[in-house]
Tab-separated table of N, CA and C and ligand atoms in Angstrom:
chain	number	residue	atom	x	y	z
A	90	UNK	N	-22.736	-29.276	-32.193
A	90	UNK	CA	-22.504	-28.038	-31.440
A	90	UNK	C	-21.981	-28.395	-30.051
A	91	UNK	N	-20.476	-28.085	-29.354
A	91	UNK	CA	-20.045	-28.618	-28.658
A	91	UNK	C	-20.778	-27.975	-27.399
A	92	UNK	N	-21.236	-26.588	-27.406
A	92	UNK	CA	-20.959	-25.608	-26.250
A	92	UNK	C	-22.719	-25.618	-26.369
A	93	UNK	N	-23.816	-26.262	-26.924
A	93	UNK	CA	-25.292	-26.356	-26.380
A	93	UNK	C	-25.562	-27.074	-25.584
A	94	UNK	N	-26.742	-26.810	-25.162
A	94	UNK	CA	-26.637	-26.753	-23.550
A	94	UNK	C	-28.710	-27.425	-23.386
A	95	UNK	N	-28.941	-28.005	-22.682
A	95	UNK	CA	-30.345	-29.225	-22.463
A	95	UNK	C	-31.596	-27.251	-22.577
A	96	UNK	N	-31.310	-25.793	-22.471
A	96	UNK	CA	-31.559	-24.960	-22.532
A	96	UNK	C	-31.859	-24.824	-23.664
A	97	UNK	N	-31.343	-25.064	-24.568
A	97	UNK	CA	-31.418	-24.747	-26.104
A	97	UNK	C	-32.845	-25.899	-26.665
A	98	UNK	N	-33.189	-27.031	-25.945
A	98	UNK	CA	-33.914	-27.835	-26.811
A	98	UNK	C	-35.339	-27.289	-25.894
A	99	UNK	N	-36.273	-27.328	-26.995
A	99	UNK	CA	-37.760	-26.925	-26.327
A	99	UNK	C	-38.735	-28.023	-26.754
A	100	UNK	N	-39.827	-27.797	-25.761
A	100	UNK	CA	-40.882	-28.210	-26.334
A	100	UNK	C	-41.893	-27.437	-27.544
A	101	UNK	N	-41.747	-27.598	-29.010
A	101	UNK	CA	-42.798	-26.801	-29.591
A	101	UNK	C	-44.145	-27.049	-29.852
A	102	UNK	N	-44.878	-26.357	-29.649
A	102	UNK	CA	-46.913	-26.785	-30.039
A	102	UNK	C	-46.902	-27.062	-31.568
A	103	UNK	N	-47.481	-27.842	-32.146
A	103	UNK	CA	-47.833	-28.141	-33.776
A	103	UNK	C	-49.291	-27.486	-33.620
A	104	UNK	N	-49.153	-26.921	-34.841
A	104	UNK	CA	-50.307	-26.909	-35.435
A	104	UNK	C	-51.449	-27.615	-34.993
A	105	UNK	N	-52.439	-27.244	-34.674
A	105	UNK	CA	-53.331	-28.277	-34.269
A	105	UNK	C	-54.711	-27.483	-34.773
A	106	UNK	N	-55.311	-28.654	-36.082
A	106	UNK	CA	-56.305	-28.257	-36.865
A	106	UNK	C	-57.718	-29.881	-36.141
A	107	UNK	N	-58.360	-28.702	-35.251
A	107	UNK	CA	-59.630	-29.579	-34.817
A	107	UNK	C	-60.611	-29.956	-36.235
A	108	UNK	N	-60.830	-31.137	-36.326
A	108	UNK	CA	-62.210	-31.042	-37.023
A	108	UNK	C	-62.787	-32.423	-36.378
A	109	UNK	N	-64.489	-31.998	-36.592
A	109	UNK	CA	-65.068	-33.360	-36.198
A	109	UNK	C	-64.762	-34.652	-36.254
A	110	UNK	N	-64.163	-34.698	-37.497
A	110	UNK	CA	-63.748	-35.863	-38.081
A	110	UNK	C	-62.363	-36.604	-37.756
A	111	UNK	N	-61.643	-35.846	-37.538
A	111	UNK	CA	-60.380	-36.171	-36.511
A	111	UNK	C	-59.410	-34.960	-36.649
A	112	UNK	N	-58.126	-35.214	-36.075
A	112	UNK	CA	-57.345	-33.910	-36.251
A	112	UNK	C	-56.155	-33.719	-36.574
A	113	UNK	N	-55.473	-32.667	-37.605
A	113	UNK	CA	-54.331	-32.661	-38.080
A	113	UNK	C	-53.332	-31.662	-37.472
A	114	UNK	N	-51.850	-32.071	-37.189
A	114	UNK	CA	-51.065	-31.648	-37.251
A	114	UNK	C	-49.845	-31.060	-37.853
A	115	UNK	N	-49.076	-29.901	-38.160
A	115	UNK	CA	-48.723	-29.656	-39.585
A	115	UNK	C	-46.994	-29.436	-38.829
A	116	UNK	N	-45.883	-29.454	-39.363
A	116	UNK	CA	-44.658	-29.573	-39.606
A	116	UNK	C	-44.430	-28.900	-40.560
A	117	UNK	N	-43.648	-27.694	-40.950
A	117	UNK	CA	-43.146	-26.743	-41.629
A	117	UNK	C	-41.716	-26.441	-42.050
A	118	UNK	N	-40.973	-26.574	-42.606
A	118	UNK	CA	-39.815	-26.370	-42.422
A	118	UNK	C	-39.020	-25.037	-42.230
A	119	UNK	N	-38.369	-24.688	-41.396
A	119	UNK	CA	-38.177	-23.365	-41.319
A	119	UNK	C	-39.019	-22.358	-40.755
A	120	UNK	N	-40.188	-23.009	-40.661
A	120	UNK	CA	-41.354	-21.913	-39.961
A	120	UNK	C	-41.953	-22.970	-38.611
A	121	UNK	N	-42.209	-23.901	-38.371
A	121	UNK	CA	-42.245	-24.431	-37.257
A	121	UNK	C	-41.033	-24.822	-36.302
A	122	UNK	N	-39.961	-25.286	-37.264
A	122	UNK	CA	-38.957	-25.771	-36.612
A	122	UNK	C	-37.899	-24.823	-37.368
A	123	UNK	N	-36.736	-24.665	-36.585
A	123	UNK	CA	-35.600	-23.934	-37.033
A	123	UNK	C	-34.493	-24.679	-37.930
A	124	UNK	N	-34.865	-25.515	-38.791
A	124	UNK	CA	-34.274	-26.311	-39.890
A	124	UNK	C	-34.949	-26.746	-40.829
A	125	UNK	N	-34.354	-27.503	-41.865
A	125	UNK	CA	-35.178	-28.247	-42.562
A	125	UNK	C	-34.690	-29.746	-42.859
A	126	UNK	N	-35.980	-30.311	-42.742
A	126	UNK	CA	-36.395	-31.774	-42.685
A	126	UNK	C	-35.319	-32.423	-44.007
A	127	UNK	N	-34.400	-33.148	-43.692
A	127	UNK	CA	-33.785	-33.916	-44.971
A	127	UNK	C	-34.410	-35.361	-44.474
A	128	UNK	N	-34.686	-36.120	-43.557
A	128	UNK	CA	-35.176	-37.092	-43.234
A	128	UNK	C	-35.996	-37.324	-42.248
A	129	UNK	N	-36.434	-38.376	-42.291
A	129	UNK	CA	-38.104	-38.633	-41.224
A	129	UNK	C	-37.651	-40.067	-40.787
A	130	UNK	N	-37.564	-40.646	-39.779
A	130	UNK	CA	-37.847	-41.578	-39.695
A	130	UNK	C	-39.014	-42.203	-38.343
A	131	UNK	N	-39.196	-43.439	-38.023
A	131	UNK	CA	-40.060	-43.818	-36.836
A	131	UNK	C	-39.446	-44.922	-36.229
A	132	UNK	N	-39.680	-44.817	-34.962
A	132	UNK	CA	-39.856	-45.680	-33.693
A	132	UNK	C	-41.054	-46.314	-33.659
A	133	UNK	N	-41.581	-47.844	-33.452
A	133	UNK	CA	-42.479	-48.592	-33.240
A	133	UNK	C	-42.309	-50.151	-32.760
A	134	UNK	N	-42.937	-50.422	-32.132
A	134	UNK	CA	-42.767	-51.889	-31.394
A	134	UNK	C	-42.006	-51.838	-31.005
A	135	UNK	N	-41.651	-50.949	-29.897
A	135	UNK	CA	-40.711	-50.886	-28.964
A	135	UNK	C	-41.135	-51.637	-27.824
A	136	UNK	N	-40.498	-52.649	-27.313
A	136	UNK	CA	-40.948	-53.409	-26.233
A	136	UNK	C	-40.793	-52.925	-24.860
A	137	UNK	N	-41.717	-53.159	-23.997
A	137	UNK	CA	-41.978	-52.883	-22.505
A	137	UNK	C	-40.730	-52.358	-22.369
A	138	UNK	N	-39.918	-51.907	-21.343
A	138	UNK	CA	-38.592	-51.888	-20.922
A	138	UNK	C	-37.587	-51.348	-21.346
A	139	UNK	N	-38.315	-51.397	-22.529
A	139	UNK	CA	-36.540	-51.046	-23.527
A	139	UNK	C	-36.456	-49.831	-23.740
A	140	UNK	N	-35.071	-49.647	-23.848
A	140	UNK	CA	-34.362	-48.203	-23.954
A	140	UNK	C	-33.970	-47.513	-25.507
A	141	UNK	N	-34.131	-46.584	-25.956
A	141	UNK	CA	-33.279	-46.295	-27.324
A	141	UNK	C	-32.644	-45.425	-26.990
A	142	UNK	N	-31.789	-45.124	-28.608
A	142	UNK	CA	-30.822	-43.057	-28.453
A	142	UNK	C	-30.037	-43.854	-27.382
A	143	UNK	N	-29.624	-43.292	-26.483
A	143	UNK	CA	-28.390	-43.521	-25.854
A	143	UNK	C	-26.985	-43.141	-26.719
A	144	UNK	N	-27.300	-41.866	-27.031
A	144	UNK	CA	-26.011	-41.185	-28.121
A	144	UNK	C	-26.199	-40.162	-28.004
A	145	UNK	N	-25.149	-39.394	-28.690
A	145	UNK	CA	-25.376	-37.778	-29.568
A	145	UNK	C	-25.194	-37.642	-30.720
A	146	UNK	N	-25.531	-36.279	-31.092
A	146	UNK	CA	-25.449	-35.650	-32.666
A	146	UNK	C	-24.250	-34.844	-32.788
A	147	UNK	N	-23.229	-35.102	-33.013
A	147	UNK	CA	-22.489	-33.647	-33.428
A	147	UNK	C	-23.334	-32.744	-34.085
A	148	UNK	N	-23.506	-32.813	-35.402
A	148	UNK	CA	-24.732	-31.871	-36.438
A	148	UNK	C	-26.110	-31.719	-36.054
A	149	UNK	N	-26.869	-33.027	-36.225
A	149	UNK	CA	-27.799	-32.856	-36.621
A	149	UNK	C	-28.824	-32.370	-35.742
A	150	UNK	N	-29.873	-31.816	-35.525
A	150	UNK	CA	-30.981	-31.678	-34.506
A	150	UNK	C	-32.432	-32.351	-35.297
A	151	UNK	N	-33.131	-32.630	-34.588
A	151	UNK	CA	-34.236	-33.495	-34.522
A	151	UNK	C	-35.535	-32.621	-34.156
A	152	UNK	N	-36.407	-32.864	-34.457
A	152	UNK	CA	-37.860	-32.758	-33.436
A	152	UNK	C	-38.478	-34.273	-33.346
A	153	UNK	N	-38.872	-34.214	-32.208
A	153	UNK	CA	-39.080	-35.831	-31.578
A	153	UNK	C	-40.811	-35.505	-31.239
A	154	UNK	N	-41.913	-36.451	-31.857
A	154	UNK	CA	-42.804	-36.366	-31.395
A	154	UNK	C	-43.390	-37.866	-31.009
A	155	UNK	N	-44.518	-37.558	-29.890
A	155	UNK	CA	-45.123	-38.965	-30.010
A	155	UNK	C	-46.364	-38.979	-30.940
A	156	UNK	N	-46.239	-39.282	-31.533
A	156	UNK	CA	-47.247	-39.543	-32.725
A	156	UNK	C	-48.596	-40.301	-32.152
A	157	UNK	N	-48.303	-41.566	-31.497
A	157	UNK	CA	-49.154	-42.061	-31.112
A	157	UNK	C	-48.204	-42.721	-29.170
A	158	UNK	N	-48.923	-42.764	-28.552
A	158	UNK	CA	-48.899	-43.212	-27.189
A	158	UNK	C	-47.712	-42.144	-26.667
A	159	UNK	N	-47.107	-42.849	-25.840
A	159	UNK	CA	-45.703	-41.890	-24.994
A	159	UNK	C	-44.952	-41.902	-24.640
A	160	UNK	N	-44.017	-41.848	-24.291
A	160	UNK	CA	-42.797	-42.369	-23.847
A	160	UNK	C	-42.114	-40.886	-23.318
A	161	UNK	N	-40.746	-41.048	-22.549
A	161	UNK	CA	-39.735	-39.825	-21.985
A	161	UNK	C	-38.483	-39.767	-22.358
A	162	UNK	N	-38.239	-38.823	-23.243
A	162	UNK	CA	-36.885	-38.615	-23.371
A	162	UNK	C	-36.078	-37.575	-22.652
A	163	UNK	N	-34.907	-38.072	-21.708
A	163	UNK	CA	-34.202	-37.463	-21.186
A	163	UNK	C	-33.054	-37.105	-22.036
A	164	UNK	N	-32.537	-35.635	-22.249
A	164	UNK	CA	-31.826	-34.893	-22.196
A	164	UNK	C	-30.475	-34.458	-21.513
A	165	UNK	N	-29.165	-34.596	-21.726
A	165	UNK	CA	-28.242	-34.473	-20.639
A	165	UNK	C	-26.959	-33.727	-21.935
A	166	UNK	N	-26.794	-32.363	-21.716
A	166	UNK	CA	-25.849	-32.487	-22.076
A	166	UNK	C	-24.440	-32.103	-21.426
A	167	UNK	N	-24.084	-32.882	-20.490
A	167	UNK	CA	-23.045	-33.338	-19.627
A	167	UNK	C	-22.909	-32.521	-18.132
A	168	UNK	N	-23.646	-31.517	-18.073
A	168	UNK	CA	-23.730	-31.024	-17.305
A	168	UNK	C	-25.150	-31.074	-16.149
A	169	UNK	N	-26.198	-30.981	-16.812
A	169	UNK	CA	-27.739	-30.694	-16.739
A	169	UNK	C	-28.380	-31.717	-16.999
A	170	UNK	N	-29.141	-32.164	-16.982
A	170	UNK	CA	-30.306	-33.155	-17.329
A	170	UNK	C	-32.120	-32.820	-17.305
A	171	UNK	N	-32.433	-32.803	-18.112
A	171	UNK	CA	-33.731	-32.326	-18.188
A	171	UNK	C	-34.729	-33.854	-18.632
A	172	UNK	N	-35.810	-34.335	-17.999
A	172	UNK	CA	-36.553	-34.700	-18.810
A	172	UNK	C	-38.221	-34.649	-19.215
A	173	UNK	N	-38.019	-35.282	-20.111
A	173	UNK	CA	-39.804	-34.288	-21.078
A	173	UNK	C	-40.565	-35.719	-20.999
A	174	UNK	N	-41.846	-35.756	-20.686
A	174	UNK	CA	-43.007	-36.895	-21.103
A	174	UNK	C	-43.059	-36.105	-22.814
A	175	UNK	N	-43.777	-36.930	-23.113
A	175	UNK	CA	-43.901	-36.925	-24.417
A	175	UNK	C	-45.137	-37.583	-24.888
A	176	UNK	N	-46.334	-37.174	-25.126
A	176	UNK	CA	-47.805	-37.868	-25.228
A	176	UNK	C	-48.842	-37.455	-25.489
A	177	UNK	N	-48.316	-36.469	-26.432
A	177	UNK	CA	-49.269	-35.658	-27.546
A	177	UNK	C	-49.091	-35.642	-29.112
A	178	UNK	N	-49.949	-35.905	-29.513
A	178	UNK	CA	-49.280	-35.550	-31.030
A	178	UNK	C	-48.992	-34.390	-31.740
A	179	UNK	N	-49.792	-33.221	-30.933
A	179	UNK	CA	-49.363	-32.143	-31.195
A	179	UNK	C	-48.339	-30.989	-30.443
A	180	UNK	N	-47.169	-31.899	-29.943
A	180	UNK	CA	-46.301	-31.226	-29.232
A	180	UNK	C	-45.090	-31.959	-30.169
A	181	UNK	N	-43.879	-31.270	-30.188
A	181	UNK	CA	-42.821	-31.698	-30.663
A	181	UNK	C	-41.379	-31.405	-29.908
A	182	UNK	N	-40.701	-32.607	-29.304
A	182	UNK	CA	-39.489	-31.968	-28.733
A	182	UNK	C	-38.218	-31.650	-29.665
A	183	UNK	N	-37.710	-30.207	-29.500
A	183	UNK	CA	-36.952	-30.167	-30.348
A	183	UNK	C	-35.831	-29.964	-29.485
A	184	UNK	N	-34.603	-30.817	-30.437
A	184	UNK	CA	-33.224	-31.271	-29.834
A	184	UNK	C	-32.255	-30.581	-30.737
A	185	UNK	N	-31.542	-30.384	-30.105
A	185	UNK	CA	-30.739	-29.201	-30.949
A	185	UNK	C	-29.350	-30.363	-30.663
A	186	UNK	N	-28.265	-29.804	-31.716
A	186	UNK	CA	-27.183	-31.121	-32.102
A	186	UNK	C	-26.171	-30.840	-30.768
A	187	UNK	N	-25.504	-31.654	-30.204
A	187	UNK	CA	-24.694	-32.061	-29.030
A	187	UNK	C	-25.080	-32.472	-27.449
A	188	UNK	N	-26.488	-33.165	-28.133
A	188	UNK	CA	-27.134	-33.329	-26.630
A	188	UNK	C	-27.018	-34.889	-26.266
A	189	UNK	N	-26.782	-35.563	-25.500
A	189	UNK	CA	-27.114	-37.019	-25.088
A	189	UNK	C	-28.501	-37.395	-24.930
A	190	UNK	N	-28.766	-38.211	-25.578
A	190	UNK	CA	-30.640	-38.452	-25.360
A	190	UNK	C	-30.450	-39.615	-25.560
A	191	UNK	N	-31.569	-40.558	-24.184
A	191	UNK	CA	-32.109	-41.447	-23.917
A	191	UNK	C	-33.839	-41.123	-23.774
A	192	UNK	N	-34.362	-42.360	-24.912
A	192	UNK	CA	-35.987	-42.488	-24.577
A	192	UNK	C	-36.068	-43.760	-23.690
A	193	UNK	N	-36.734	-43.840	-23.348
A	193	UNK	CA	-37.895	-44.889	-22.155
A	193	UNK	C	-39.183	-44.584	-22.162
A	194	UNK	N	-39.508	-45.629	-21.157
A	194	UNK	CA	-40.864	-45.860	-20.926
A	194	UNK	C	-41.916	-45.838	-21.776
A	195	UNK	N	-41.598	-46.767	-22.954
A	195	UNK	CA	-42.339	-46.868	-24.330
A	195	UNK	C	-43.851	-47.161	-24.101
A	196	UNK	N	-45.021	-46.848	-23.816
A	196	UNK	CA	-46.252	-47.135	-23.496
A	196	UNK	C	-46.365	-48.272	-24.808
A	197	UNK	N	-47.304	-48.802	-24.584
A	197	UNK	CA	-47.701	-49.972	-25.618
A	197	UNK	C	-48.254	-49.260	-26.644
A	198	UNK	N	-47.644	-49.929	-28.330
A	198	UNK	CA	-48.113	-49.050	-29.257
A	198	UNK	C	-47.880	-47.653	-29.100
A	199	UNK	N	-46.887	-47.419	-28.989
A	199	UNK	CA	-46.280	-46.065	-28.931
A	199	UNK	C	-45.267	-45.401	-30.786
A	200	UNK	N	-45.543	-44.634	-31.114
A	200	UNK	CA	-45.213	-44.283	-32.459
A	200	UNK	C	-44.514	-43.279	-31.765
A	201	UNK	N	-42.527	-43.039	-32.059
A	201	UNK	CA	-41.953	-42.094	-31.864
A	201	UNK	C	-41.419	-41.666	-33.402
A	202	UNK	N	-42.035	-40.465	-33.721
A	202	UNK	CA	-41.326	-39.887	-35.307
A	202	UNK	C	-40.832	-38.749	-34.730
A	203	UNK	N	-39.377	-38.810	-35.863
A	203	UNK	CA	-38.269	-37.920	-35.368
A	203	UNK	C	-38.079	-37.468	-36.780
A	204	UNK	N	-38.172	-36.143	-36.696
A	204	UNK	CA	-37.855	-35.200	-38.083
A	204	UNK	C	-36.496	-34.960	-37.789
A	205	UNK	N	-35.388	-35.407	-38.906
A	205	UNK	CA	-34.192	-34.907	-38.752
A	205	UNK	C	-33.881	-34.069	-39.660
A	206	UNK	N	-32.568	-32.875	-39.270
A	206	UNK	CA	-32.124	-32.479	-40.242
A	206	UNK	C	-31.286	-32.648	-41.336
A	207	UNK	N	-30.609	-33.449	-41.356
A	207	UNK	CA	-29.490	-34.565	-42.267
A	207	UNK	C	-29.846	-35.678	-42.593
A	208	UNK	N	-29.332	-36.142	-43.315
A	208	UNK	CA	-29.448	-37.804	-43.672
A	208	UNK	C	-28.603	-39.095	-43.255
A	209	UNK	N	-29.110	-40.430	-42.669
A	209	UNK	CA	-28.459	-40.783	-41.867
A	209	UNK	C	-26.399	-40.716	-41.918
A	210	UNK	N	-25.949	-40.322	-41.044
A	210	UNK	CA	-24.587	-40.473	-41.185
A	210	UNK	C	-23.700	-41.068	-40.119
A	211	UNK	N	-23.213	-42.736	-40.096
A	211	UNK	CA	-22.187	-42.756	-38.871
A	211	UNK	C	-21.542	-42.117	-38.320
A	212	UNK	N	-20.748	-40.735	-38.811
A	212	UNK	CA	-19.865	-40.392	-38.370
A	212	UNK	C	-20.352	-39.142	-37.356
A	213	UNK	N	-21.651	-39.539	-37.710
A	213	UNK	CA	-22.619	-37.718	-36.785
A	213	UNK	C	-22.487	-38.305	-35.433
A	214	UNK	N	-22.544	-39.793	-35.016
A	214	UNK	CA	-23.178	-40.322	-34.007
A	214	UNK	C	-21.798	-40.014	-32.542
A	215	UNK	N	-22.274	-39.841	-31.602
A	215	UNK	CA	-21.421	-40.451	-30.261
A	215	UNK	C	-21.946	-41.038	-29.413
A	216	UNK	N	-21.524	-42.621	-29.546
A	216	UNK	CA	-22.227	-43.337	-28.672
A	216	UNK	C	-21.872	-43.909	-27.669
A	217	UNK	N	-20.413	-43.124	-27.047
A	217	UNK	CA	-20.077	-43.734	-25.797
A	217	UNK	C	-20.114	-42.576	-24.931
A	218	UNK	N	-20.722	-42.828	-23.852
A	218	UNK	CA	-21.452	-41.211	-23.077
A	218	UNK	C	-19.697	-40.898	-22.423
A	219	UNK	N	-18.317	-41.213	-22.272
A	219	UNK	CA	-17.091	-40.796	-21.590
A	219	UNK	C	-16.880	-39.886	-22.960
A	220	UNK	N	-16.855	-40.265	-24.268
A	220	UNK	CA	-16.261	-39.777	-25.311
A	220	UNK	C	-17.305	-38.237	-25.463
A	221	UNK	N	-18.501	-38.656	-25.406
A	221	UNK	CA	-19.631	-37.347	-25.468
A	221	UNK	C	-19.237	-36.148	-24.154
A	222	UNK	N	-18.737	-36.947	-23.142
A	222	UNK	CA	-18.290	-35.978	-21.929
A	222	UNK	C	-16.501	-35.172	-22.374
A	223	UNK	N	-15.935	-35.908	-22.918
A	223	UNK	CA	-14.827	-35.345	-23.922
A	223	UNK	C	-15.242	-34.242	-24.595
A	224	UNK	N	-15.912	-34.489	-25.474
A	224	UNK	CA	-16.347	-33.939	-27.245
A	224	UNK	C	-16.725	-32.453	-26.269
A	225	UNK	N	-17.668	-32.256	-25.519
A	225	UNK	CA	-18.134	-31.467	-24.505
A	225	UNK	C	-17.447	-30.331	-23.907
A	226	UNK	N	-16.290	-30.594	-23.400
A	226	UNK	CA	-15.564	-30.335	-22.492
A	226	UNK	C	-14.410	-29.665	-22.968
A	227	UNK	N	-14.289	-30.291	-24.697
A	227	UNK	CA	-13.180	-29.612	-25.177
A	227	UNK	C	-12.946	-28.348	-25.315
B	379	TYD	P1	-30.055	-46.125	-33.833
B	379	TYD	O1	-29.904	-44.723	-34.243
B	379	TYD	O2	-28.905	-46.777	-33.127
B	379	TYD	O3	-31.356	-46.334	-32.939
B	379	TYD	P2	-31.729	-45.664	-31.534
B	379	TYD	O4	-30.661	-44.693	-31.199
B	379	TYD	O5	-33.056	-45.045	-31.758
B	379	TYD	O6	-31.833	-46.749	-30.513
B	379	TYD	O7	-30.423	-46.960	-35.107
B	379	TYD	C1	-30.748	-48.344	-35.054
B	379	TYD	C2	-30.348	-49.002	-36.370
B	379	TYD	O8	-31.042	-48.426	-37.467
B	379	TYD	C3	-28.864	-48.864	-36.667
B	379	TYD	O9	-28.414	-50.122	-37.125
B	379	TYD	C4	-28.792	-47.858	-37.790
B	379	TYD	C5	-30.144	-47.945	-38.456
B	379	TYD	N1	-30.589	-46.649	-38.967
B	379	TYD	C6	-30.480	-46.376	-40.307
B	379	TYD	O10	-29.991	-47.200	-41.104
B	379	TYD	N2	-30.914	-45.162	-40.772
B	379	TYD	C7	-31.439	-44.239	-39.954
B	379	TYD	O11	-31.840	-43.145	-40.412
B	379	TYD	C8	-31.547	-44.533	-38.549
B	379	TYD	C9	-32.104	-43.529	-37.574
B	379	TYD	C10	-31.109	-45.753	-38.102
């Protein structure tokens, strides 16, 4: 989506089922998030320092949670810049397709799962932020 805007992506609340015993969070398709899940994947052992994402989606949109520990993903889509901590398991950032996103500040043992809507595809990706300021602008 050329013309979305760091406005369009939110933070959503999950489900959050207390029990003594520990607690669950639920993911819905179409009823929590405004798509549906064709793939899941995770972030883990991400080392001190390091950066991921550093791209965009033409298509696809995501919900980004921290599953376990936290980290920040900033948001930019060429105009705006927004960024979110991330360090709940029952919060989910949802990214809607034409945004530039960079994560950081990986806390130790940090689990980032990202519900996507598509299945992986090279040709979804833009990974040079001049070409993403193009794609944008057109
Ligand atoms: P990439 O998307 O570049 O990671 P990030 O943006 O989070 O830093 O993916 C890293 C590598 O993993 C890259 O070689 C492609 C591969 N990959 C898949 O094969 N399938 C997938 O679904 C994903 C997300 C990545």
């Amino acid at each position: 989506m050329r013309d979305s805007c760091v406005y369009d992506c939110t933070m959503i609340e999950l489900d959050k089922h207390h029990h003594e015993k520990g607690n669950i969070s639920v993911v819905e398709n179409d009823r929590t998030i405004p798509f549906e899940v064709k793939r899941i994947y995770y972030l883990y052992d991400v080392p001190g320092g390091e950066s991921r994402g550093g791209h965009a989606h033409k298509e696809l949109s995501q919900l980004i949670v921290a599953v376990s520990g936290s980290f920040t993903v900033t948001l930019d889509d060429g105009k705006v810049k927004r960024t979110f901590l991330l360090n709940r398991p029952y919060q989910g950032l949802y990214v809607v397709s034409g945004i530039w996103r960079t994560l950081d500040d990986f806390s130790s043992g940090a689990v980032c799962l990202v519900l996507a809507s598509h299945i992986y595809d090279v040709n979804d990706y833009i990974r040079v932020y001049d070409n993403f300021l193009n794609y944008k602008h057109k």
